[in-house]
C-alpha positions as a printed Julia matrix, in Angstrom:
206×3 Matrix{Float64}:
  87.97  116.03   -62.02
  91.02  118.55   -62.55
  93.49  115.5    -63.04
  91.27  114.15   -65.6
  91.16  117.53   -67.35
  94.98  117.64   -67.16
  95.4   114.02   -68.4
  93.08  114.88   -71.45
  94.96  118.05   -72.22
  98.17  116.31   -71.95
  96.91  113.38   -74.34
  95.52  115.74   -76.88
  99.1   117.51   -76.91
 100.77  114.21   -77.41
  98.4   113.18   -80.25
  98.7   116.59   -81.96
 102.47  116.28   -81.54
 102.58  112.74   -83.01
 100.33  113.89   -85.92
 102.69  116.55   -86.67
 105.72  114.21   -86.61
 103.86  112.03   -89.02
 103.14  115.06   -91.45
 106.67  115.92   -91.37
 107.79  112.14   -91.92
 105.31  111.55   -94.64
 104.88  114.78   -96.7
 108.24  116.71   -95.96
 110.73  113.96   -95.61
 108.59  111.37   -97.71
 109.77  112.49  -101.33
 113.5   112.62  -100.71
 113.24  109.43   -98.47
 111.5   107.59  -101.27
 113.79  108.86  -103.95
 116.81  107.82  -101.69
 115.54  104.33  -101.11
 114.83  104.05  -104.89
 118.35  105.0   -105.74
 119.71  102.56  -102.91
 117.55   99.71  -104.16
 118.88  100.11  -107.7
 122.26  100.28  -106.46
 121.94   97.17  -104.57
 120.34   95.21  -107.4
 123.21   96.36  -109.65
 125.84   95.16  -107.15
 124.1    92.0   -106.55
 124.2    91.32  -110.3
 127.75   92.11  -110.5
 128.46   89.94  -107.58
 126.69   87.06  -109.14
 128.51   87.47  -112.41
 131.99   87.88  -110.89
 131.93   85.22  -108.07
 130.6    82.33  -109.88
 132.18   80.42  -112.62
 130.76   79.28  -116.06
 129.76   75.96  -114.43
 127.66   77.76  -111.85
 130.24   77.1   -108.84
 131.02   79.71  -106.19
 134.63   80.89  -106.39
 135.78   81.98  -102.93
 139.03   83.87  -104.24
 136.7    85.98  -106.47
 134.46   86.5   -103.6
 137.39   87.85  -101.47
 138.59   90.05  -104.05
 134.98   91.53  -104.77
 134.65   92.05  -100.95
 138.07   93.75  -100.68
 137.12   96.17  -103.65
 133.81   96.86  -102.01
 135.37   97.84   -98.53
 138.01  100.0   -100.19
 135.12  101.86  -102.21
 133.08  102.34   -99.0
 136.15  103.62   -97.29
 136.7   106.03  -100.01
 133.11  107.51  -100.16
 133.61  109.95   -97.13
 136.81  111.19   -98.67
 135.15  111.63  -102.18
 132.14  113.55  -100.51
 134.61  115.99   -98.82
 136.83  116.46  -101.84
 133.54  117.16  -103.94
 132.3   119.55  -101.36
 135.72  121.48  -101.04
 136.03  121.64  -104.78
 132.48  123.32  -105.02
 133.4   125.68  -102.2
 136.66  126.55  -103.99
 134.93  127.2   -107.24
 132.1   129.33  -105.71
 134.11  131.23  -102.91
 137.7   131.61  -104.21
 139.47  134.69  -103.27
 142.82  135.99  -103.98
 143.25  139.19  -102.31
 145.88  141.49  -100.16
 145.09  141.71   -96.51
 146.85  142.43   -93.14
 147.74  139.43   -91.01
 149.34  139.52   -87.63
 148.94  136.16   -85.88
 149.58  132.63   -86.76
 149.19  129.72   -84.29
 149.25  126.03   -84.55
 145.99  125.19   -82.48
 146.03  121.41   -83.26
 149.6   120.09   -83.46
 148.63  116.57   -84.08
 146.59  117.38   -86.89
 148.91  120.19   -88.15
 145.95  122.76   -88.1
 146.96  126.41   -87.82
 144.65  129.64   -87.02
 145.44  132.87   -88.98
 144.15  136.13   -87.81
 144.09  139.51   -89.55
 142.02  142.28   -90.97
 141.0   143.84   -94.32
 142.47  147.34   -93.62
 145.83  148.47   -91.98
 143.84  150.69   -89.63
 141.61  148.09   -87.59
 141.39  147.93   -83.92
 140.61  144.28   -83.62
 140.78  141.26   -86.01
 138.18  140.83   -88.53
 139.57  138.06   -90.68
 140.0   134.45   -89.53
 141.46  131.59   -91.61
 142.33  128.01   -91.14
 145.47  126.27   -92.6
 145.0   122.69   -92.71
 146.02  119.53   -94.91
 143.24  117.91   -97.05
 143.07  116.02  -100.2
 141.81  118.91  -102.06
 144.49  121.36  -100.78
 147.1   118.93  -101.63
 145.85  118.56  -105.08
 145.57  122.32  -105.5
 149.03  122.78  -104.19
 150.32  120.16  -106.57
 149.03  122.0   -109.67
 149.72  125.5   -108.38
 153.13  125.21  -106.74
 154.06  121.52  -107.79
 154.44  120.46  -104.1
 152.48  119.07  -101.39
 150.26  121.37   -99.29
 152.62  122.06   -96.2
 150.54  123.62   -93.35
 153.55  124.56   -91.33
 155.45  126.36   -94.06
 152.34  128.25   -95.11
 151.36  129.4    -91.77
 154.86  130.16   -90.55
 155.26  132.68   -93.15
 153.22  134.97   -91.28
 155.39  137.38   -89.19
 154.57  138.76   -85.91
 153.13  142.22   -86.26
 150.68  143.54   -88.71
 151.96  142.79   -92.09
 150.45  143.05   -95.78
 150.22  139.51   -97.27
 148.86  138.11  -100.59
 146.39  135.23   -99.46
 144.48  132.8   -101.71
 141.73  131.16   -99.71
 138.19  129.9   -100.22
 135.32  129.18   -97.89
 132.29  131.14   -96.25
 133.24  133.95   -94.09
 130.35  134.14   -91.3
 131.46  134.83   -87.69
 128.21  132.62   -86.68
 129.71  129.59   -88.42
 133.11  130.26   -86.95
 132.28  130.87   -83.38
 129.41  128.18   -82.96
 130.81  125.52   -85.34
 134.53  126.4    -86.08
 133.91  126.63   -89.8
 136.49  128.84   -91.16
 137.81  129.8    -94.66
 140.86  127.76   -95.61
 143.79  129.56   -96.66
 145.78  127.85   -99.6
 148.7   130.32  -100.22
 150.12  133.13   -98.05
 152.98  135.49   -99.06
 153.87  138.38   -96.87
 156.05  141.41   -97.65
 158.2   140.96   -94.73
 157.65  144.59   -93.68
 156.14  145.14   -90.32
 153.53  147.93   -90.69
 152.09  148.37   -87.08
 153.24  147.1    -83.77
 150.6   144.99   -81.83
């Protein structure tokens, strides 16, 4: 009898859990999912129409050379989509979180040499016991574009990060990104440093 009660209790839980999943799938995720499918459907029909227009000649014959060109262009566009999304996200972050400030930096370390990524540490005030500011210096398409417009040269992470001398030094830094320690510690999401210029004068020995 007890085993039947446990079975019924477990069955009731499973049914209720599945009902909850169905509610989330249908009511919560349903509207954005249907909108996404509608957009993808229209894109597919548009692409299919372009394919038929370009890959067939005026006599209705299929041209393999045109199909090859169309396929190559499609693959290049698909390859560029993640880059475009990243560029758009970084541009939005720059426009909303841009900072140009003077802080006190005292540590620069290349943490991922293969990817040319540096870690920068410092603090907002000269009298701070521990570091309270963290930055990353890493090459990206947005950082290259910004550097070309701002400094007329490509973004060189080594040159930027190596400008931080040992010892606490007042520096001018241009950066963008969200400064939340939770994001930094759990997900390694740090603000990006675009420009660092230090006075070259050591203020405090570490």
